Tab-separated table of C-alpha atoms and ligand atoms in Angstrom:
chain	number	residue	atom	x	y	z
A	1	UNK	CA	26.505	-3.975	-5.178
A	2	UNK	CA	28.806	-6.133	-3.540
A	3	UNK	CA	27.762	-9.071	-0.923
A	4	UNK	CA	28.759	-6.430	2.257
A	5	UNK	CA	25.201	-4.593	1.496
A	6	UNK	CA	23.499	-7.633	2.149
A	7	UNK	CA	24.648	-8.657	5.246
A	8	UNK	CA	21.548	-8.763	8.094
A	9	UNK	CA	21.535	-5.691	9.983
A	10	UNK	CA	18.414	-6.305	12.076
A	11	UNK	CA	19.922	-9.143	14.975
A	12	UNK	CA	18.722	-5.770	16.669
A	13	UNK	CA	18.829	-4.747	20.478
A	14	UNK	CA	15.363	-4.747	22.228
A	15	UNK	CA	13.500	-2.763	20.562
A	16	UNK	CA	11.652	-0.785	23.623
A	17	UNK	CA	8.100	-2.372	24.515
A	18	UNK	CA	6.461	0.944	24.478
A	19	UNK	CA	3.293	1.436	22.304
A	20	UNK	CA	3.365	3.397	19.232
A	21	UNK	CA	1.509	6.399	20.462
A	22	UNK	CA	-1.147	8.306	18.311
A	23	UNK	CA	-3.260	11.488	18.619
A	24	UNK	CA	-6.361	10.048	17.776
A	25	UNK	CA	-10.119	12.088	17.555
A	26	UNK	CA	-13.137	10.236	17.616
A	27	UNK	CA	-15.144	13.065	16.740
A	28	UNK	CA	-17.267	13.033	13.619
A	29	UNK	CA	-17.459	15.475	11.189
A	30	UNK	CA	-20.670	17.981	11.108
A	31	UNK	CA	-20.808	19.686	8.054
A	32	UNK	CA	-23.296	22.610	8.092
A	33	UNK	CA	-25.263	21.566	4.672
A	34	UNK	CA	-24.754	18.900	2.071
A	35	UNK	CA	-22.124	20.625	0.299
A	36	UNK	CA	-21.344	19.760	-3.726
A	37	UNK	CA	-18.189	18.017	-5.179
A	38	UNK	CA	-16.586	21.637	-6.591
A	39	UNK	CA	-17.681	22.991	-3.017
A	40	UNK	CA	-16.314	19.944	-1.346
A	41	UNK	CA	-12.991	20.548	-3.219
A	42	UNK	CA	-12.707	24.252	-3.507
A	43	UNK	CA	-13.168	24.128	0.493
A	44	UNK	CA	-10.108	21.555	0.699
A	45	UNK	CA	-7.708	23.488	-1.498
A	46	UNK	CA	-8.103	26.843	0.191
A	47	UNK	CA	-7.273	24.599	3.410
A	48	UNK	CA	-4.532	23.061	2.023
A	49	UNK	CA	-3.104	26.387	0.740
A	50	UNK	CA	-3.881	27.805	4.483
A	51	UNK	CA	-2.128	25.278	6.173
A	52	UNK	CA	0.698	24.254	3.526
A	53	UNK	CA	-0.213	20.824	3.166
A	54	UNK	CA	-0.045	18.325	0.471
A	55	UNK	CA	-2.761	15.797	-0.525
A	56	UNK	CA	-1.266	12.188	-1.417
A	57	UNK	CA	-3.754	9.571	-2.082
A	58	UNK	CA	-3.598	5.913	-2.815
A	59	UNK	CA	-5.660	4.485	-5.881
A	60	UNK	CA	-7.834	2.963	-3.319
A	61	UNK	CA	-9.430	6.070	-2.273
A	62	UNK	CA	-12.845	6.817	-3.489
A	63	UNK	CA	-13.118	8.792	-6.282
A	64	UNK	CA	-13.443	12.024	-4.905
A	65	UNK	CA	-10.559	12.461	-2.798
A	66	UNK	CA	-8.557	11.600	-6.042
A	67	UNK	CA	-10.055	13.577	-7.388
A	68	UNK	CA	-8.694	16.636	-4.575
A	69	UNK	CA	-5.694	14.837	-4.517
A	70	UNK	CA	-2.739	16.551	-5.327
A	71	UNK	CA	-0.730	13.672	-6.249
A	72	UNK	CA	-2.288	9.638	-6.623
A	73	UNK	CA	-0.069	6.350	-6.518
A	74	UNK	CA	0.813	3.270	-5.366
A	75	UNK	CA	2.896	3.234	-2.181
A	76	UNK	CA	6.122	3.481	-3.345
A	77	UNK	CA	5.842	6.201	-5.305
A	78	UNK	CA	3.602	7.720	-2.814
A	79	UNK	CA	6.437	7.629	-0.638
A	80	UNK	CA	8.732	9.355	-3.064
A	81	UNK	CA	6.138	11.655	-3.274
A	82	UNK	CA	6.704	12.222	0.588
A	83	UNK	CA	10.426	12.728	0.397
A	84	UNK	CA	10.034	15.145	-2.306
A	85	UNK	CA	7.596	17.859	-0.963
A	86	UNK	CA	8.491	21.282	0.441
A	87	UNK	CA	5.198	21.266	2.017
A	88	UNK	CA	4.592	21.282	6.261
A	89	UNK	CA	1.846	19.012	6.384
A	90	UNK	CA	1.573	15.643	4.551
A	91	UNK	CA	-2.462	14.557	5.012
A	92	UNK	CA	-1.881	10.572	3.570
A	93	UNK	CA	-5.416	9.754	2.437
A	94	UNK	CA	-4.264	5.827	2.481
A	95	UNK	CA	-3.914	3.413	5.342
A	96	UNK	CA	-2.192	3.621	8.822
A	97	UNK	CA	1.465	1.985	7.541
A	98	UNK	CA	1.853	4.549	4.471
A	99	UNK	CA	1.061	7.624	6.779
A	100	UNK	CA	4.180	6.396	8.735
A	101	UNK	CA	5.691	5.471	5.944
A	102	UNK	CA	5.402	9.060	4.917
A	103	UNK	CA	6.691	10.077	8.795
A	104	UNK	CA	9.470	8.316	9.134
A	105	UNK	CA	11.112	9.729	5.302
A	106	UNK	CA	9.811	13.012	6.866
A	107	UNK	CA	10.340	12.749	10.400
A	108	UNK	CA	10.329	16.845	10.429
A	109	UNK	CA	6.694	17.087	8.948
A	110	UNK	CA	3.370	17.089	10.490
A	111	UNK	CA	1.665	14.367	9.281
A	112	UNK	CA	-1.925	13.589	9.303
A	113	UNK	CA	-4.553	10.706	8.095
A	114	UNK	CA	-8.195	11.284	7.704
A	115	UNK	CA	-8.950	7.971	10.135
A	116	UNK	CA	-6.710	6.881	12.410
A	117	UNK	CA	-8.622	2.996	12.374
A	118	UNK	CA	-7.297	3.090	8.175
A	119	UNK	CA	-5.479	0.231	8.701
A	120	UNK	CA	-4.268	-2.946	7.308
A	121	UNK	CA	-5.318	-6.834	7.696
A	122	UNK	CA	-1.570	-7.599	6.549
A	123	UNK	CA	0.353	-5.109	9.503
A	124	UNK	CA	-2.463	-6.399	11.505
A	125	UNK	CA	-1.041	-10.060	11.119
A	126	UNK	CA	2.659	-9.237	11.439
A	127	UNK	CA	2.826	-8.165	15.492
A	128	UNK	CA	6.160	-6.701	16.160
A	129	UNK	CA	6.828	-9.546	18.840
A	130	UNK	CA	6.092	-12.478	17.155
A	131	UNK	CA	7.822	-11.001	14.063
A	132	UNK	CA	10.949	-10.799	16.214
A	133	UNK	CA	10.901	-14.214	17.612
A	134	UNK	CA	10.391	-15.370	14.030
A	135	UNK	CA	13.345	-13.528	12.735
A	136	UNK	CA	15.348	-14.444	15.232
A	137	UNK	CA	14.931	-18.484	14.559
A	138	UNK	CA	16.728	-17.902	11.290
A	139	UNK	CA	19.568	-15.517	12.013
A	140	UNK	CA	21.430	-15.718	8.772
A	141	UNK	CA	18.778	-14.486	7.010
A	142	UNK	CA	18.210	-11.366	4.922
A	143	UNK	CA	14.751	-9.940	6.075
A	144	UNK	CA	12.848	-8.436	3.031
A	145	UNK	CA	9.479	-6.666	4.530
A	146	UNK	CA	6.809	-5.534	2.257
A	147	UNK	CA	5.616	-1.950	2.891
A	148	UNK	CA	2.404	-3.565	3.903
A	149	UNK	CA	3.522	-3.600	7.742
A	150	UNK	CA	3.986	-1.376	11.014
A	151	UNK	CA	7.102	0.823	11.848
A	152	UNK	CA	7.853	-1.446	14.249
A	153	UNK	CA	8.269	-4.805	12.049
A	154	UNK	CA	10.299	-2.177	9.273
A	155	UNK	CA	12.303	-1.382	12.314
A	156	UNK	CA	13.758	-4.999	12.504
A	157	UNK	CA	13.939	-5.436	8.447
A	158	UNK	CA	16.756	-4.816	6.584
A	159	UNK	CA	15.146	-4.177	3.543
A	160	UNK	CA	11.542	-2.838	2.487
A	161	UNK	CA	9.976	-3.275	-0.832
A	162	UNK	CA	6.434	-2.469	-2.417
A	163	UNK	CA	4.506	-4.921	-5.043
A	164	UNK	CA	6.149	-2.642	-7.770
A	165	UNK	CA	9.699	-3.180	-6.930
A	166	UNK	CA	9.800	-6.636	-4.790
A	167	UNK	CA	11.044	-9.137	-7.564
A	168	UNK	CA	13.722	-6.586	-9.020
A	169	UNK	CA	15.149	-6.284	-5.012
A	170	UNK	CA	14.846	-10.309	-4.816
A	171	UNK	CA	16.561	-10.849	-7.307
A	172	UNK	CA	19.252	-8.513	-6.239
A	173	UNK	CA	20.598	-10.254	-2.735
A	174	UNK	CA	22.976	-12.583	-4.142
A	175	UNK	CA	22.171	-16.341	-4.311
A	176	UNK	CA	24.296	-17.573	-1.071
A	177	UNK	CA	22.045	-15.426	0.922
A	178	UNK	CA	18.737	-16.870	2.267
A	179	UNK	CA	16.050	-14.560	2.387
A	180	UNK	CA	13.001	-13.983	4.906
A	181	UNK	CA	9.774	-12.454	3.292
A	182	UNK	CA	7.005	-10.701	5.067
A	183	UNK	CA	4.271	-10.191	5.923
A	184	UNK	CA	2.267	-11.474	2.489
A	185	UNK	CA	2.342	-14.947	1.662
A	186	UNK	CA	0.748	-14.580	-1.786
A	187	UNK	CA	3.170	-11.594	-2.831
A	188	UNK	CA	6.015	-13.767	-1.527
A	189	UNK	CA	5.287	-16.820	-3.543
A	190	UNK	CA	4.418	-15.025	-6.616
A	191	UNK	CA	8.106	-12.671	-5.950
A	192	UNK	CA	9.215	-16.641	-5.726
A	193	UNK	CA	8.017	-17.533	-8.922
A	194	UNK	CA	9.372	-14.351	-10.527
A	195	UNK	CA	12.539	-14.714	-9.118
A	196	UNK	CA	13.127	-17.807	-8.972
A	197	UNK	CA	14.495	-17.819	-5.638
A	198	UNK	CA	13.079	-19.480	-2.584
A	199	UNK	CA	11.711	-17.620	0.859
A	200	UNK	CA	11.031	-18.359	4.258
A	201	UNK	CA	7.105	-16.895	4.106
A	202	UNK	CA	5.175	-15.085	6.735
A	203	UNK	CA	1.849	-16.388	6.662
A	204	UNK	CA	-0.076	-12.992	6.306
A	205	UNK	CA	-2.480	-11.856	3.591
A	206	UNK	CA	-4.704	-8.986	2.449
A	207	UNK	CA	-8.318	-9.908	3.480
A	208	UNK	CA	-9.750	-8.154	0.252
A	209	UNK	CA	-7.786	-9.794	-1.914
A	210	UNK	CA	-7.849	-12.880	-0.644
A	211	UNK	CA	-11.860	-12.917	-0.755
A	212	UNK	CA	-12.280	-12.223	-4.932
A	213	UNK	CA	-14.549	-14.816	-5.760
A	214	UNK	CA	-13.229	-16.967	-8.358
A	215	UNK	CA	-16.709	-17.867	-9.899
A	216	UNK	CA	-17.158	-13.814	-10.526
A	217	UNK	CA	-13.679	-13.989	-12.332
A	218	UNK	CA	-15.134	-16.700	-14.673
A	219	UNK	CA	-18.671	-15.443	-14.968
A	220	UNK	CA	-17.317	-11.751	-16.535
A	221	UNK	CA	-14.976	-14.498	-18.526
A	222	UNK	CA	-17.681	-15.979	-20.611
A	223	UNK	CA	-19.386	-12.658	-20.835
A	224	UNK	CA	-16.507	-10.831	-21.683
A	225	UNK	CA	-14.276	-13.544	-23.519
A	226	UNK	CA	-12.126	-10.942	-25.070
A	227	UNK	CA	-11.191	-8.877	-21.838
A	228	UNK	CA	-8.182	-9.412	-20.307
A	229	UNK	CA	-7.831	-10.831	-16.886
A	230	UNK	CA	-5.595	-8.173	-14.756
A	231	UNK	CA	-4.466	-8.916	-11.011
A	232	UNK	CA	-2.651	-7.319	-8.143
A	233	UNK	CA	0.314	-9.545	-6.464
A	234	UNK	CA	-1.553	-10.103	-3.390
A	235	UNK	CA	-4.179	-12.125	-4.786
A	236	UNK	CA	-4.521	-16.198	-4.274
A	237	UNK	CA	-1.990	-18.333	-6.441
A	238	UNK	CA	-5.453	-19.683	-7.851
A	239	UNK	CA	-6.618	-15.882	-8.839
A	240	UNK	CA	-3.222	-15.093	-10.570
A	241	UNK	CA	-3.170	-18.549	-12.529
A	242	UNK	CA	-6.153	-16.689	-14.472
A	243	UNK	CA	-4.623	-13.420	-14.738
A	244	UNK	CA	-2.856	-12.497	-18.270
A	245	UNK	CA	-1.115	-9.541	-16.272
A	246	UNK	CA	-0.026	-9.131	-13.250
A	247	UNK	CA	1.447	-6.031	-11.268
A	248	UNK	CA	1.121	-3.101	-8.662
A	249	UNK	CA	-1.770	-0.616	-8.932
A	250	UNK	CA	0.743	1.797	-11.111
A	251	UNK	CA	1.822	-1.120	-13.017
A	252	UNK	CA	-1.453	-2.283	-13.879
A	253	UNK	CA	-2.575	1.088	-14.373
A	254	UNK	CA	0.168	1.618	-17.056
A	255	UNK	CA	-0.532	-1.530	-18.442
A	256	UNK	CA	-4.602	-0.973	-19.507
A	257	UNK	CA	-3.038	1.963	-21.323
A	258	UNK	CA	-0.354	0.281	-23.439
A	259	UNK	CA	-2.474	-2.738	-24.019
A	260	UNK	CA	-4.282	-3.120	-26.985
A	261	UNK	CA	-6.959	-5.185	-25.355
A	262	UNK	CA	-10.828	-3.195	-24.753
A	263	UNK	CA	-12.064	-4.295	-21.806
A	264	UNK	CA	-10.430	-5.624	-18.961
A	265	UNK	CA	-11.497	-8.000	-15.834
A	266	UNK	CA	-9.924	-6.509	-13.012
A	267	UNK	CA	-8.661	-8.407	-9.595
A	268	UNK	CA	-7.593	-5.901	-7.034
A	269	UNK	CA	-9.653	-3.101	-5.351
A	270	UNK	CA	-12.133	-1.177	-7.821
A	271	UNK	CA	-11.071	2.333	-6.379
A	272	UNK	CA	-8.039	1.849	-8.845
A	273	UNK	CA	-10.855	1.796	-11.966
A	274	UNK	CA	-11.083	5.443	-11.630
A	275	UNK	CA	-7.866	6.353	-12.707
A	276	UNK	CA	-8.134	3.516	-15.743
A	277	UNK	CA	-11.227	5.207	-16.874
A	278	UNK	CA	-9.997	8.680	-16.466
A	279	UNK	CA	-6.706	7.751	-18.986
A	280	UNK	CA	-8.649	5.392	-21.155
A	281	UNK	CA	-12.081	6.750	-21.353
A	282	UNK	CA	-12.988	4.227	-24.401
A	283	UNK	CA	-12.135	0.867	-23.024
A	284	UNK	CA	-14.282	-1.207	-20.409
A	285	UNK	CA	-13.381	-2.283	-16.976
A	286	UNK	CA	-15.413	-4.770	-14.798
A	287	UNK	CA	-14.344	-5.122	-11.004
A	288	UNK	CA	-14.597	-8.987	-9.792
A	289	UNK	CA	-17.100	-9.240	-6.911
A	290	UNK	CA	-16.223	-10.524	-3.221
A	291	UNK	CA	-17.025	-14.147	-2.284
A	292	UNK	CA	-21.079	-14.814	-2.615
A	293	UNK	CA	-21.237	-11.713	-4.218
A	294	UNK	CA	-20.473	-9.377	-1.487
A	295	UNK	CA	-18.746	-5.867	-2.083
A	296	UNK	CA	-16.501	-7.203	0.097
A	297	UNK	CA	-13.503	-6.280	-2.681
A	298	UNK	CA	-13.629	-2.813	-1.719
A	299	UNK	CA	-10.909	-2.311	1.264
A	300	UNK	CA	-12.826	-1.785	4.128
A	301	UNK	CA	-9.747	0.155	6.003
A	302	UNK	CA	-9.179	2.228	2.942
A	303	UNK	CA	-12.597	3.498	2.631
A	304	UNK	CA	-12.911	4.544	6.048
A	305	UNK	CA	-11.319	7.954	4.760
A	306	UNK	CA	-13.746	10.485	3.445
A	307	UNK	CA	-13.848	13.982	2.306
A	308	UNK	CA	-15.601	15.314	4.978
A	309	UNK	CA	-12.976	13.755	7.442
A	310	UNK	CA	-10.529	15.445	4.693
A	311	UNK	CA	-11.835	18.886	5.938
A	312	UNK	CA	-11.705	18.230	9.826
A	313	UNK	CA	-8.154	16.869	9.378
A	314	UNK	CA	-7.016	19.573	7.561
A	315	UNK	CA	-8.991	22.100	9.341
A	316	UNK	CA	-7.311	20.556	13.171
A	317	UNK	CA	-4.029	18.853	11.977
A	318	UNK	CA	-5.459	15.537	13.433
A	319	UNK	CA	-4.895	12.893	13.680
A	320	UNK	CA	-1.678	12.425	13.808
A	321	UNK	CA	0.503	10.350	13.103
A	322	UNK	CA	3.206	10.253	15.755
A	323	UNK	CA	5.977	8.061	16.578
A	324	UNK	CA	8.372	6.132	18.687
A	325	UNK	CA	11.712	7.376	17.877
A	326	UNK	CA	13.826	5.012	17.698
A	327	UNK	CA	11.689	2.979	16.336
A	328	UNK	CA	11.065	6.002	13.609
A	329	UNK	CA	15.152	6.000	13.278
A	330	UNK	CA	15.414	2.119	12.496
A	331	UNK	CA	12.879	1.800	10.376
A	332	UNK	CA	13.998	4.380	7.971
A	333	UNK	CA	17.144	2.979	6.980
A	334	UNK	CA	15.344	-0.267	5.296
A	335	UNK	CA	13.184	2.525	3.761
A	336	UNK	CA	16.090	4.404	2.269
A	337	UNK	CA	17.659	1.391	1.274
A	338	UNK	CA	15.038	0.728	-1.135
A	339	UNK	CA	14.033	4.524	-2.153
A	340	UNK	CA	18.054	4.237	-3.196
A	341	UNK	CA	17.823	0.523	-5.126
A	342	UNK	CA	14.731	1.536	-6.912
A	343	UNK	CA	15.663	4.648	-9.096
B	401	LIG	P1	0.293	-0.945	-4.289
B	401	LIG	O1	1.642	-0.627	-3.754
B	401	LIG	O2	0.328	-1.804	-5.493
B	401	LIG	O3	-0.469	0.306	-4.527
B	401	LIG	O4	-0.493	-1.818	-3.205
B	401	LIG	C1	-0.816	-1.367	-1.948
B	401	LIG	C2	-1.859	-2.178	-1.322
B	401	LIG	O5	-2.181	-2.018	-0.171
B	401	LIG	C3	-2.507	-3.190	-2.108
B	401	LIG	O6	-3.487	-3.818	-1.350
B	402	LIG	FE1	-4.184	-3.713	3.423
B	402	LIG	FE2	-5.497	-5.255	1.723
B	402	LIG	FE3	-6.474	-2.864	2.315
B	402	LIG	FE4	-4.249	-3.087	0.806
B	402	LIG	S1	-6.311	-3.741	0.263
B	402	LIG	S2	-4.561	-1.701	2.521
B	402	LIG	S3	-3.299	-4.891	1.744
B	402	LIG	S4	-6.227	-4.606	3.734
């Protein structure tokens, strides 16, 4: 790679003011009787065969719509995922930015997402104007965005990365290049750490992991002195300093199955434990409680998806995800810059 592919791309025209526009139904889902799990599921695949369209959850999904899904993971390969099916419709049981995510690879696609208010505390922090004034203070900078944010702030990126691939792509952009990261401050100064390589941080974070409750972590310590202590990136400097592994979902994921530890403590969102118990029926996994005890770990934006709002999406093709187009055309070339860097 020489230095050419790293030269900032985003000192970008105004990008036009209008609002990302959405079809978006606030009517709720009336199913006729309390229907089963096989019913639930046998109803959603005959849709999905009906209308051509492929499930792709994210591990933070309850357990039943991975369990319908037809493919699970974290977002980046959930957006290879996106670039690789033949199917019409895309319904993205995740949050708001990976259902554009999966639009802008697939620009050509209907796609839908069970609730349109799935969003995101980190996009949420990161508005597209006061990214851009930001940016714009430090114009020989690289801009690294996590995937974490709207089209909009990809749109003025020139490079997008996920917690699985972001200290691989740091560690790429040669040294004589200064580097803006965004919009997680506790991903960027753990990529920092990694890489060895210094940022200029946005200040954003994930409200759920920001709110693990350190005194859970060491209560299931002393109960549990053998388990290993397992976190996702976005968690406090403080969490990770107690964490024997840390990673993506996938990575940790892969990681309960090649370790030879039993049990394991786990620091990101407990939708995730599904899948660990699924591969690794044998071993124990405790999820660390929200501050004072609250089930405040569980992503409130996430969960907001259900199978019943499954069926109505898939039954109307809403909502949908729709969007500006130029904003749709900018945004994908940081996308396919990574997809490419991260074979
Ligand atoms: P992953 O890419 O690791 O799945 O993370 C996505 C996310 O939103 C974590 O909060
Ligand atoms: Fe966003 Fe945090 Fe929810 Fe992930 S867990 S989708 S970062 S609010």
């Amino acid at each position: 790679m020489t230095e050419g592919n790293w030269i900032r791309t985003s000192i970008l025209p105004q990008i036009a003011k209008k609002k990302l526009s959405t079809v978006y139904s606030t009517q709720q889902t009336v199913l006729p009787d309390p229907l089963t799990r096989d019913e639930v599921k046998n109803q959603i695949r005959l849709l999905c065969k009906e209308k051509n369209a492929v499930i792709l959850a994210h591990y933070y999904q309850d357990d039943l719509i991975q369990d319908i899904a037809h493919f699970i993971g974290d977002s980046l390969e959930l957006s290879r995922k996106a670039a690789e099916t033949e199917a019409e419709v895309i319904l993205f049981c995740g949050v708001h930015f990976m259902a554009e995510t999966a639009k802008i690879i697939c620009p050509d696609k209907k796609v839908i997402i069970p609730d349109m208010d799935a969003g995101c505390s980190l996009a949420d922090e990161c508005p597209e104007e006061d990214f851009k004034k930001f940016i714009n203070k430090y114009p020989d900078h690289y801009v690294i965005s996590y995937i974490n944010c709207s089209a909009a702030v990809k749109a003025q990126s020139d490079l997008i990365c996920t917690s699985s691939n972001a200290v691989d792509l740091v560690k790429r952009i040669p040294l004589n290049i200064p580097i803006i990261f965004a919009p997680d401050k506790n991903l960027g100064r753990w990529v920092e750490k990694q890489s060895g390589r210094k940022m200029k941080l946005w200040q954003g974070s994930c409200m759920v992991h920001e709110t693990f409750s350190e005194e859970s972590v060491i209560k299931l310590k002393l109960q549990h002195p053998k388990a290993e202590i397992i976190a996702h990136p976005e968690c406090t400097d403080q969490l990770l300093d107690y964490s024997d592994f840390i990673g993506s979902t996938s990575k940790l994921l892969s990681h309960v199955q090649i370790s030879p530890a039993e049990e394991f403590i786990v620091l990101t969102e407990p939708g995730i434990i599904h899948q660990m118990r699924i591969k690794e029926p044998k071993k124990k996994f405790f999820e660390v409680l929200g501050l004072d005890g609250c089930s405040c770990n569980s992503c409130p934006y996430m969960r907001l998806n259900t199978a019943e709002k499954v069926i109505k999406s898939l039954k109307e093709l809403t909502p949908e995800i729709i969007l500006d187009e130029e904003v749709q055309n900018k945004a994908l070339r940081p996308i396919k810059k990574m997809l490419s860097l991260s074979k």
